[in-house]
Coordinates of C-alpha atoms and ligand atoms in Angstrom, one line a residue:
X1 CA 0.7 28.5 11.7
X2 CA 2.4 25.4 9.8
X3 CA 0.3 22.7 8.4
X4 CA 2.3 19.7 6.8
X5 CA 1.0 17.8 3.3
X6 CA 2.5 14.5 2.8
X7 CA 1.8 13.2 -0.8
X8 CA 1.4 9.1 -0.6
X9 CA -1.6 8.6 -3.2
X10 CA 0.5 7.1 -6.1
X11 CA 0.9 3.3 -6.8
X12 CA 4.7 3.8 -7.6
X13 CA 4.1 1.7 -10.6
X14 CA 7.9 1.4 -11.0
X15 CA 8.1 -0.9 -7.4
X16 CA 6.0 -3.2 -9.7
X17 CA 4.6 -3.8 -6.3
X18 CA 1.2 -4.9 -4.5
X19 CA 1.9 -2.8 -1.7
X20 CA 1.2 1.3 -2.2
X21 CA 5.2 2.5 -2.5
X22 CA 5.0 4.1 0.7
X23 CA 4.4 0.9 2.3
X24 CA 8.0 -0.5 1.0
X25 CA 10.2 -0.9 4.4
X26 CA 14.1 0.2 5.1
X27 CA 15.6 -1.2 7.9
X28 CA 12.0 -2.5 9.0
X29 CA 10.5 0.8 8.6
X30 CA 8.1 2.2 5.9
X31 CA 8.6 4.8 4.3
X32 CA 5.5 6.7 5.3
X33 CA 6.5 6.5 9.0
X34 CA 10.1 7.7 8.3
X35 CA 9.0 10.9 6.3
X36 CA 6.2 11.1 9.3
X37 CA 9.7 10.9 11.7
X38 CA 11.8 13.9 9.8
X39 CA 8.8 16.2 10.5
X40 CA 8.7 15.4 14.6
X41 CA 10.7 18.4 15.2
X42 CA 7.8 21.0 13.7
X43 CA 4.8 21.1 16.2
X44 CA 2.9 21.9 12.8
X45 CA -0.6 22.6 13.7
X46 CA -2.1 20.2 10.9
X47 CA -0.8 17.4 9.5
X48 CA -2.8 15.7 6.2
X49 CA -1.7 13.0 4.7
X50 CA -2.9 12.9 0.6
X51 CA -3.7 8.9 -0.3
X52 CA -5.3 7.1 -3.1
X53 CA -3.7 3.9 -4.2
X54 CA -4.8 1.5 -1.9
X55 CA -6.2 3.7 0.6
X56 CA -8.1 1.8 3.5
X57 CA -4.8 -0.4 3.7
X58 CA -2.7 3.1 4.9
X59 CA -4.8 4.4 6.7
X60 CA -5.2 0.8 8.7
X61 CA -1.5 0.6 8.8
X62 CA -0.8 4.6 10.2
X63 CA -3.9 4.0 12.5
X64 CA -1.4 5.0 15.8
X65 CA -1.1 8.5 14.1
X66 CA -3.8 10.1 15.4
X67 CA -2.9 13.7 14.7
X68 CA -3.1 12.4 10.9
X69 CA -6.1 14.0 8.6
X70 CA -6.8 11.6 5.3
X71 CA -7.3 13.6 2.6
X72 CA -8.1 11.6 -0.8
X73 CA -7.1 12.1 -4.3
X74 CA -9.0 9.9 -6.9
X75 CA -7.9 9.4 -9.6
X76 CA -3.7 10.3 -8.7
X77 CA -3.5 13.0 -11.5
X78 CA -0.3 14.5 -10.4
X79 CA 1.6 15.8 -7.5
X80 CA -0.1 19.3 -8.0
X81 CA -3.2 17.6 -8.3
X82 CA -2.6 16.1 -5.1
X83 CA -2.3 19.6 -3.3
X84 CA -5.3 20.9 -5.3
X85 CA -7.4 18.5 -3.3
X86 CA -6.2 20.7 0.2
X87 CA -8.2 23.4 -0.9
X88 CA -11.3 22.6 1.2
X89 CA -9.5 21.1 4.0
X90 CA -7.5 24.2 4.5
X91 CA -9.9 26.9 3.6
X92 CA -10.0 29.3 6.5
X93 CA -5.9 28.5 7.3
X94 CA -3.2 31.0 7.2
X95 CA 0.2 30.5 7.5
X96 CA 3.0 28.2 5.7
X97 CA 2.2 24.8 4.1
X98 CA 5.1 22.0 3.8
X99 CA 4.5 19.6 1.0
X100 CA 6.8 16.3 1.1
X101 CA 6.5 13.7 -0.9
X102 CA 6.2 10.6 0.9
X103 CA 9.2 8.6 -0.8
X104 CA 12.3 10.7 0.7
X105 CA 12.3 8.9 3.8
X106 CA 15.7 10.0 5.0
X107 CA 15.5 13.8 5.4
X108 CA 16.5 14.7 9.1
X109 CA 14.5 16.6 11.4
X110 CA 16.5 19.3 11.3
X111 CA 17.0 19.8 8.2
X112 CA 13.1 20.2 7.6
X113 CA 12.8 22.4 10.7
X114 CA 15.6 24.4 9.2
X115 CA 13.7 24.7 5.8
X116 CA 10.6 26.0 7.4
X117 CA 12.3 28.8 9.3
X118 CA 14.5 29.5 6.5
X119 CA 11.5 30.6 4.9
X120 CA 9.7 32.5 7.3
X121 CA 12.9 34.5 7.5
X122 CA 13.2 35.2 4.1
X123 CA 9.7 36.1 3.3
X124 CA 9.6 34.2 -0.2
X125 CA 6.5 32.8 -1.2
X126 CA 7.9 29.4 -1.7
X127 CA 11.2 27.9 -0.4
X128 CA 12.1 24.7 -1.2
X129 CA 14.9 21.6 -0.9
X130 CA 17.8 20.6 -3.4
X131 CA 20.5 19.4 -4.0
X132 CA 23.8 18.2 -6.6
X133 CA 23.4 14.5 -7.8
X134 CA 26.0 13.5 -10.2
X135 CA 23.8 10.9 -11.8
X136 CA 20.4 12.7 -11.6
X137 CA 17.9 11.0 -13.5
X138 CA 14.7 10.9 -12.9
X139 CA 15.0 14.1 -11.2
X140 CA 13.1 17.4 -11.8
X141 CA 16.0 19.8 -12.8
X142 CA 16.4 23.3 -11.1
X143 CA 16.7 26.8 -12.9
X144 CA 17.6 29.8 -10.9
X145 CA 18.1 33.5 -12.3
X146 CA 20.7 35.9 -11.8
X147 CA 19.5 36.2 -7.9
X148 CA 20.0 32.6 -7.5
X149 CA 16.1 32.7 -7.1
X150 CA 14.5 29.5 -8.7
X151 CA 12.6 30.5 -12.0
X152 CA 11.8 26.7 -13.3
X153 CA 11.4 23.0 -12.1
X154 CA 11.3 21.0 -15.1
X155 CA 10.9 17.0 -15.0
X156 CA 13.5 14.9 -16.5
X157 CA 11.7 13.3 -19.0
X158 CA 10.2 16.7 -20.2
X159 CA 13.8 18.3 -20.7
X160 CA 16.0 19.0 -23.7
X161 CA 19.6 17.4 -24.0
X162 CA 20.8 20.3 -23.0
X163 CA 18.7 21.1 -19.6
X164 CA 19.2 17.2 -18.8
X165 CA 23.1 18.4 -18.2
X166 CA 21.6 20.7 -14.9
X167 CA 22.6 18.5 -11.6
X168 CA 20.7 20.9 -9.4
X169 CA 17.7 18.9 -8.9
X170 CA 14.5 19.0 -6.6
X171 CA 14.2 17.4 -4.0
X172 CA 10.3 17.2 -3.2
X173 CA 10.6 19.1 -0.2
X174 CA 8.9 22.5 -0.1
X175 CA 7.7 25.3 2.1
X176 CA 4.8 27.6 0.4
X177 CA 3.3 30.3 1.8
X178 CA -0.6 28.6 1.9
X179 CA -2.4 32.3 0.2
X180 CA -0.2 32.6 -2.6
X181 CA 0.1 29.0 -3.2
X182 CA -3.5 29.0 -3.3
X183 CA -3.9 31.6 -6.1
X184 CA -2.1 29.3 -8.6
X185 CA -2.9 25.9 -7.8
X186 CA -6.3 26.4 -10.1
X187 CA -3.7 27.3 -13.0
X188 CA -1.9 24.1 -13.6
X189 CA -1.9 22.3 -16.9
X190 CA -1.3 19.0 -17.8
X191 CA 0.4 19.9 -20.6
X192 CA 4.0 17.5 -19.9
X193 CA 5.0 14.4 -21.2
X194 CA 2.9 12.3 -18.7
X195 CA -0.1 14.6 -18.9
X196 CA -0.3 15.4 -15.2
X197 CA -0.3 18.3 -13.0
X198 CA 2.8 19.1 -11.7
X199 CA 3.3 20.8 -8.0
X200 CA 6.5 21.6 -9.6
X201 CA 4.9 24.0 -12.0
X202 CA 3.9 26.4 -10.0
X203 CA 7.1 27.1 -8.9
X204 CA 7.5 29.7 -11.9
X205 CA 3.6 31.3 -11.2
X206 CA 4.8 32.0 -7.8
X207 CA 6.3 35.5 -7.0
X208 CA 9.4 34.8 -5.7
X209 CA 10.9 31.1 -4.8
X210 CA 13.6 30.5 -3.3
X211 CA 16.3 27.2 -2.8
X212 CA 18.4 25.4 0.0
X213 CA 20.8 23.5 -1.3
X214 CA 21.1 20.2 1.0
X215 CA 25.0 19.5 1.3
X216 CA 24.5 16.0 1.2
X217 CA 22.8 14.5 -1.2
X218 CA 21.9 11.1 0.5
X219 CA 19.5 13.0 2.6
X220 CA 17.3 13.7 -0.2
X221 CA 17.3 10.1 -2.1
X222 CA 13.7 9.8 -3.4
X223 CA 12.7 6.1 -4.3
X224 CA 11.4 5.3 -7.3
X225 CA 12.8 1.2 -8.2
X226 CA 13.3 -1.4 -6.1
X227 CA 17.2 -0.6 -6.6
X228 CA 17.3 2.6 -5.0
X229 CA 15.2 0.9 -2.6
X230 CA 18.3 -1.5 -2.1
X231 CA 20.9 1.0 -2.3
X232 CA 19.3 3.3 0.5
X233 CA 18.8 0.4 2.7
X234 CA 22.8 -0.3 2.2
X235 CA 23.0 3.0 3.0
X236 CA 20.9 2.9 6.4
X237 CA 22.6 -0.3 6.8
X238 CA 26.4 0.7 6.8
X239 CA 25.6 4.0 9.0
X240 CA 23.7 1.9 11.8
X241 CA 27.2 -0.7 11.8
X242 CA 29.5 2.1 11.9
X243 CA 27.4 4.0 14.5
X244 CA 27.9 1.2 17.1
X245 CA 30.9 0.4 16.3
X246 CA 31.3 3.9 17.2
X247 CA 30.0 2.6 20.8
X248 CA 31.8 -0.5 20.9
X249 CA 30.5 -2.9 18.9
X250 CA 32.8 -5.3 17.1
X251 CA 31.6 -7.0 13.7
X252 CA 33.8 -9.7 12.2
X253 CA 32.2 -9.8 8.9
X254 CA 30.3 -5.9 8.8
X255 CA 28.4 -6.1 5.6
X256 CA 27.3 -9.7 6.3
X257 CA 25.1 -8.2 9.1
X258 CA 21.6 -6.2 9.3
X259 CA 20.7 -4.2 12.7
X260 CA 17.6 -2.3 13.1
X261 CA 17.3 1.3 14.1
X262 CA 15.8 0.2 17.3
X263 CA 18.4 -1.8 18.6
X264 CA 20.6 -0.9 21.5
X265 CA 24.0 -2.9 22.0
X266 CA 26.5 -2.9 25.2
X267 CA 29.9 -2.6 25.1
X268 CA 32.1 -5.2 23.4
X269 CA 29.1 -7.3 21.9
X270 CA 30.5 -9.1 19.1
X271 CA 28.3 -9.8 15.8
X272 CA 29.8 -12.4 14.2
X273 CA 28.9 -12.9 10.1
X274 CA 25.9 -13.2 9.0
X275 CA 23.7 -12.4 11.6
X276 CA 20.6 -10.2 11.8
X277 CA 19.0 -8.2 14.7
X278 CA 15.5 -6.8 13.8
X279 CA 12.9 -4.9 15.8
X280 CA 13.2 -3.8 19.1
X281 CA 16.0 -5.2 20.5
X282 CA 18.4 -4.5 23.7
X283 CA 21.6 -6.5 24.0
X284 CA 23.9 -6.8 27.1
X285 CA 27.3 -6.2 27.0
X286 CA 30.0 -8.7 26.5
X287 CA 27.2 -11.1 24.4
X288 CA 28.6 -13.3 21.5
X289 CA 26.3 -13.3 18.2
X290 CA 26.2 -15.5 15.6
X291 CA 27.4 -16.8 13.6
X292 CA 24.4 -17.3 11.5
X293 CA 22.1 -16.0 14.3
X294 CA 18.4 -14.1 13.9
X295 CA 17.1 -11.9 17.0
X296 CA 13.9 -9.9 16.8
X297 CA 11.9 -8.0 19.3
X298 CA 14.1 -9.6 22.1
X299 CA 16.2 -8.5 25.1
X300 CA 19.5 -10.5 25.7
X301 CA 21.2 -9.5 29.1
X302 CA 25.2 -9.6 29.7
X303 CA 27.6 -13.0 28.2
X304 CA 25.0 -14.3 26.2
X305 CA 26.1 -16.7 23.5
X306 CA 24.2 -17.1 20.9
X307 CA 24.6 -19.4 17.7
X308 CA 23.4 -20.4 14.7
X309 CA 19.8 -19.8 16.3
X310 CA 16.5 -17.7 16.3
X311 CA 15.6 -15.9 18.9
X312 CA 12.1 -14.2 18.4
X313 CA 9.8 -12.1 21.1
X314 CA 11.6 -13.8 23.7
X315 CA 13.9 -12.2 26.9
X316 CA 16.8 -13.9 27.9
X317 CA 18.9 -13.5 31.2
X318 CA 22.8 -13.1 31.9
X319 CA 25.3 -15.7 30.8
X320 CA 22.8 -17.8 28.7
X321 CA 24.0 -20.0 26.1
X322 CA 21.9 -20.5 23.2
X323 CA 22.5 -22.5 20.4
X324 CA 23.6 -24.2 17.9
X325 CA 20.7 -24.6 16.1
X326 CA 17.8 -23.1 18.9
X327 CA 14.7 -21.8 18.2
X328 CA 13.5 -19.4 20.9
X329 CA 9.9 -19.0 20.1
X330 CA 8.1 -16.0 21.5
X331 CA 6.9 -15.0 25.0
X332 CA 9.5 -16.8 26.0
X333 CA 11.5 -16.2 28.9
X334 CA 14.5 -17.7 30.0
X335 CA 16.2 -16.7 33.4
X336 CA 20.4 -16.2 34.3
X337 CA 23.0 -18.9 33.7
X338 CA 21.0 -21.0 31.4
X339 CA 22.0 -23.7 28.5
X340 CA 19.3 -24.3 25.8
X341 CA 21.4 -26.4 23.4
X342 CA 21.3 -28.2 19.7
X343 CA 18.1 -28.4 18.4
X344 CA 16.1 -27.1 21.3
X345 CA 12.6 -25.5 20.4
X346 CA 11.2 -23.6 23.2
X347 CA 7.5 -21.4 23.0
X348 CA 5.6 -19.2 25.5
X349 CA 7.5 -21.0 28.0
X350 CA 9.7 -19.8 31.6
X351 CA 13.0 -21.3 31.8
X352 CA 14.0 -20.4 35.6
X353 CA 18.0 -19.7 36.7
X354 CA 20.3 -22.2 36.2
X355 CA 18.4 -25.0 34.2
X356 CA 19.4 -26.5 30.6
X357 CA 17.7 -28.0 27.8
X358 CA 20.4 -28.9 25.9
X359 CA 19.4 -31.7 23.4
X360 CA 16.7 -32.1 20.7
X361 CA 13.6 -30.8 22.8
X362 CA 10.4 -28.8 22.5
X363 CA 9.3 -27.4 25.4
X364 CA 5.9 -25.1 25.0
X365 CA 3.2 -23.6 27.2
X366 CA 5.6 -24.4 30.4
X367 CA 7.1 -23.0 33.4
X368 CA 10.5 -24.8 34.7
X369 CA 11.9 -24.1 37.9
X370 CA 15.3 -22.9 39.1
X371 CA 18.2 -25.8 38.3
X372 CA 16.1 -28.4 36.5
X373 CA 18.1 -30.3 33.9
X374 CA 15.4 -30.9 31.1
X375 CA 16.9 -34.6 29.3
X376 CA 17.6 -35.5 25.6
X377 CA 14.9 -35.5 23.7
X378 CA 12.6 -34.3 26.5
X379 CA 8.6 -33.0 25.1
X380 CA 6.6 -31.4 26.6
X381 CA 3.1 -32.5 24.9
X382 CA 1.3 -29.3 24.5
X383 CA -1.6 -29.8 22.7
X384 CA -4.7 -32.2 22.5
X385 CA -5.5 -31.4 18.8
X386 CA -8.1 -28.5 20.0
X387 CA -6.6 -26.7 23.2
X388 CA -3.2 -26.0 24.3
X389 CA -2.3 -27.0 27.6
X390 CA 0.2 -25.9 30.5
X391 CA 3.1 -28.1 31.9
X392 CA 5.0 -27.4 35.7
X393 CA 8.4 -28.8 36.6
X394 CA 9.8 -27.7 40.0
X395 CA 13.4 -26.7 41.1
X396 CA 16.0 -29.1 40.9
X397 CA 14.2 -31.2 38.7
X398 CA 15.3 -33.7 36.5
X399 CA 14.1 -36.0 33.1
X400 CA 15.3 -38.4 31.7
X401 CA 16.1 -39.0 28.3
X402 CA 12.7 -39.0 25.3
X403 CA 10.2 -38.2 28.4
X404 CA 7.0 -37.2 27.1
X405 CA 5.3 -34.8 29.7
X406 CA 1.3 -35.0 28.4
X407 CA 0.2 -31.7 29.1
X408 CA -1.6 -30.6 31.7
X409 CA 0.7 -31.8 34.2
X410 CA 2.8 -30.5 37.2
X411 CA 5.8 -31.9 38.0
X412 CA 6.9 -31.1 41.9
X413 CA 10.0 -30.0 42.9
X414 CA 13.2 -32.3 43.5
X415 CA 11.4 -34.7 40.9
X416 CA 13.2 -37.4 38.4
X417 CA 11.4 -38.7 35.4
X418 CA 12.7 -42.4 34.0
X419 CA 14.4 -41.9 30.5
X420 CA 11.4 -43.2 27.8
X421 CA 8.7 -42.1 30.3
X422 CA 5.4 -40.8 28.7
X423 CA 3.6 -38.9 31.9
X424 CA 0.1 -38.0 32.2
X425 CA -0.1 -38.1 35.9
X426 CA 1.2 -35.2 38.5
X427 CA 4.2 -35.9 40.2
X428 CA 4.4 -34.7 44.1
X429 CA 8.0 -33.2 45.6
X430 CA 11.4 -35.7 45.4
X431 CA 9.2 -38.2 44.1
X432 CA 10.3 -40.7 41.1
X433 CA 8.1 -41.3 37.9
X434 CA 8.8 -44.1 35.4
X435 CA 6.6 -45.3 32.7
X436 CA 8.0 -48.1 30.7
X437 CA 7.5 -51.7 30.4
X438 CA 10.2 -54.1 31.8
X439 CA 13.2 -54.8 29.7
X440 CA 13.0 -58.7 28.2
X441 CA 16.3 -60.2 28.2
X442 CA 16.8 -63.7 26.3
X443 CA 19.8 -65.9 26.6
X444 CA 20.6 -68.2 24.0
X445 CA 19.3 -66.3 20.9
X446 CA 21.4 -67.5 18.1
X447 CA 21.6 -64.9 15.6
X448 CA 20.2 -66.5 11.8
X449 CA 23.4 -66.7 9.8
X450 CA 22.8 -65.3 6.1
X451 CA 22.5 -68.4 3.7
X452 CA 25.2 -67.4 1.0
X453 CA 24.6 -70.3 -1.4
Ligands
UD1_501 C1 8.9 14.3 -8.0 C2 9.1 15.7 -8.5 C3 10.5 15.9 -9.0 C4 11.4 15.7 -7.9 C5 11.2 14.3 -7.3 C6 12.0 14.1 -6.0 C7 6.9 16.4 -9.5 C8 6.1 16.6 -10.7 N1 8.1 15.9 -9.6 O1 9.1 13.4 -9.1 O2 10.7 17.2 -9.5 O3 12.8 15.8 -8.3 O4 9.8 14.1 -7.0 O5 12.0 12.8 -5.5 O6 6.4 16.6 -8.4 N2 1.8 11.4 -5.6 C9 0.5 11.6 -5.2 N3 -0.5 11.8 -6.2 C10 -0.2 11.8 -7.5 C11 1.2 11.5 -7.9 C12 2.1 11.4 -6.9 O7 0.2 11.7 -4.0 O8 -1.1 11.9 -8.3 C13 2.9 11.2 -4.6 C14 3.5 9.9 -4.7 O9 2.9 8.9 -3.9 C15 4.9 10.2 -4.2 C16 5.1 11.6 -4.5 O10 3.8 12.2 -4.7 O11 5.1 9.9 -2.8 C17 6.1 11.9 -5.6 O12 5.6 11.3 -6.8 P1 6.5 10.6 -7.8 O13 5.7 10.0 -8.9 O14 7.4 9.6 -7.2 O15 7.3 11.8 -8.4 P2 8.8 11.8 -9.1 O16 8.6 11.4 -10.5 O17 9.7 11.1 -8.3
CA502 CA1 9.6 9.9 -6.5

């Protein structure tokens, strides 16, 4: 039996942070989730999660995790304080108990699987992660004996000058064998430099304990600071470019550009600098972004151009050009071979085959047929100051320059709307609207000469 302890009850007073530590994001994703993602491959038959600072607001947030028990720790007295307070919660349980702290979010799955049958293989009462850092501060330091067995942990800041030399460090990773683990915990002093209880400690109470160095010492980054914070998300960043450019991908300015891990490109899509895909994203092949473009939680199909625009929540067919300067608001949905140009703001709206918006428009709450061309300056007047309001415009469709559709309204099919028009009326098939007051032309009108005297 295998029940999994993740340790997220400190502040991480270092962050100098509102948000608990574990709630700090790389590449969109907490941290929380991503140590919750390296153990997916374990089918552990608990999983408790150890909280205190700030709570309600984790639990809210990791809400979609049912299989989660919240177990809490008040006041945060130390990471072997934080296991002390399994005790109850795993009273009757046999079997191996993996403690991670919750900021080493990029451990792979396999290597935790590996770590976990590592141990049962070797029979060792606990086994746990390291690794070589060549700048390890911060770090608890690793002692092993003769039998390459681990006899100490100790914390940086409660080392000598000389142990501080050790760059075989801990990694916060660990397998224990629950019973023996059990018969120490009650043992731990706080006697350490920051007068806490240290999991660490009971490393050399425990029988035998055993290491596996992880090769790679990126794997194990624990985040303490905002900059390793921003040097892991460089990190995350640089792998996900070179992956798909691994698959085809072409970036003209690389480091200029954040992707998400839950984006998926076609071949030759070319990112252009400075542009940023977050969330859930899929991307045709042959598209054109940026530069200067944002996409989030959109799907782009094949040949779309996009740029210097925002595309958010939206979905947008094949060969669509978008851009300069659009804002694709979301629920939007805009069909094949379709222009939305400079200065175009679109919301919650249906933009069918073959129409444009090209110039200086907001269009919101509406559904546009199939080959409509949408005029200069064309608004679609969505809201009466308390509700918002849905506008219609047929196929083939076309409006003039500065219309103002008042919303609700349906325009027919086949329909032209005057340039300068405000509408407020329906408009049946192939019909013409106009709404302006006759031009005034004078002849004769001398122009006033400027007195210069
Ligand atoms: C810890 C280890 C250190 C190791 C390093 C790896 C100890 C004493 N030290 O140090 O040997 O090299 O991680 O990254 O364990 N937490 C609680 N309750 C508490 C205190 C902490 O749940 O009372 C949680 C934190 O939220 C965090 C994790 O435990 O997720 C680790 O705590 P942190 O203070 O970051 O420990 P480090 O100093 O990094
Ligand atoms: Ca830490």
């Amino acid at each position: 039996m295998l029940a999994v302890a993740i340790l997220a009850a400190g502040k991480g007073t270092r962050m100098k942070s509102a948000l608990p530590k574990v709630l700090q994001t790389l590449a969109g994703t907490t941290l929380i989730e991503r140590v919750l993602t390296s153990c997916n491959q374990l089918q552990a038959e608990r999983m408790l999660l150890i909280l205190g600072h700030q709570a309600e607001l984790l639990e809210q947030k990791l809400e979609a995790y049912t299989e989660l028990e919240f177990i809490l720790q008040q006041p945060q007295n130390g990471t072997g304080h934080a296991v002390q307070q399994l005790v109850n919660a795993l009273k009757d349980f046999q079997g191996e108990l993996l403690v991670l702290n919750g900021d080493v979010p990029l451990l792979r799955p396999e290597t935790v699987k590996n770590l976990v049958e590592q141990h049962r293989s070797n029979n060792a009462s606990v086994t746990l992660l390291s690794t070589r850092i060549t700048n390890p501060k911060g770090y608890g330091r690793i002692f092993t004996n003769k039998q390459g067995q681990v006899s100490q942990i100790i914390e940086d800041r409660d080392c000598t000058v000389q142990q501080l030399k050790n760059t075989l460090v801990n990694a916060g990773v660990y397998c224990f064998d629950w019973n023996a683990l059990v018969n120490v915990l009650p043992k731990l002093s706080a006697r350490n430099d920051q007068k806490e209880l240290y999991l660490t400690d009971t490393i050399d109470m425990l029988p035998t304990a055993m290491h596996i160095e992880v090769d790679n010492s990126e794997e194990v980054v624990g985040i303490n600071t905002r900059q390793q914070l921003s040097q892991c998300e460089e990190l995350i960043q640089k792998r996900l470019r070179e992956y798909w450019m691994g698959e085809g991908v072409t970036f003209i300015d690389s480091s200029s550009c954040t992707l998400s891990e839950n984006c998926q490109f076609g071949r030759d899509v070319t990112i252009e600098p400075q542009t940023h895909i977050r969330g859930h994203c899929q991307i045709g092949h042959r598209c054109l972004l940026g530069p200067g473009s944002f996409i989030q939680n959109s799907d782009l199909g094949e040949e779309v151009k996009v740029l210097k625009s925002v595309i958010i929540d939206a979905k947008i067919g094949n060969n669509v050009a978008i851009g300069p300067f659009a804002h694709v608001r979301p629920e939007t949905s805009v069909a094949d071979n379709c222009r939305i140009g400079n200065f175009v703001e679109i919301k919650k709206s249906v933009i069918g085959q073959s129409s444009n918006v090209s110039h200086l428009s907001y269009i919101g709450d509406a559904k546009i047929g199939q080959e409509v061309n949408i005029g200069a300056g064309t608004i679609t007047a969505n809201f009466d100051g308390i509700n918002k309001h849905q506008t219609y415009i047929g196929d083939f469709s076309r409006t003039g320059a500065n219309s103002v559709l008042v919303a609700p309204i349906i325009l027919g099919s086949g329909v032209t709307v005057g340039a300068g028009s405000t509408l407020t009326k329906d408009v049946p098939n192939g019909s013409l609207a106009i709404e302006r007051s006759k031009q005034i032309t004078k002849g004769n009108w001398p122009r006033q000469q400027k007195n210069h005297s």
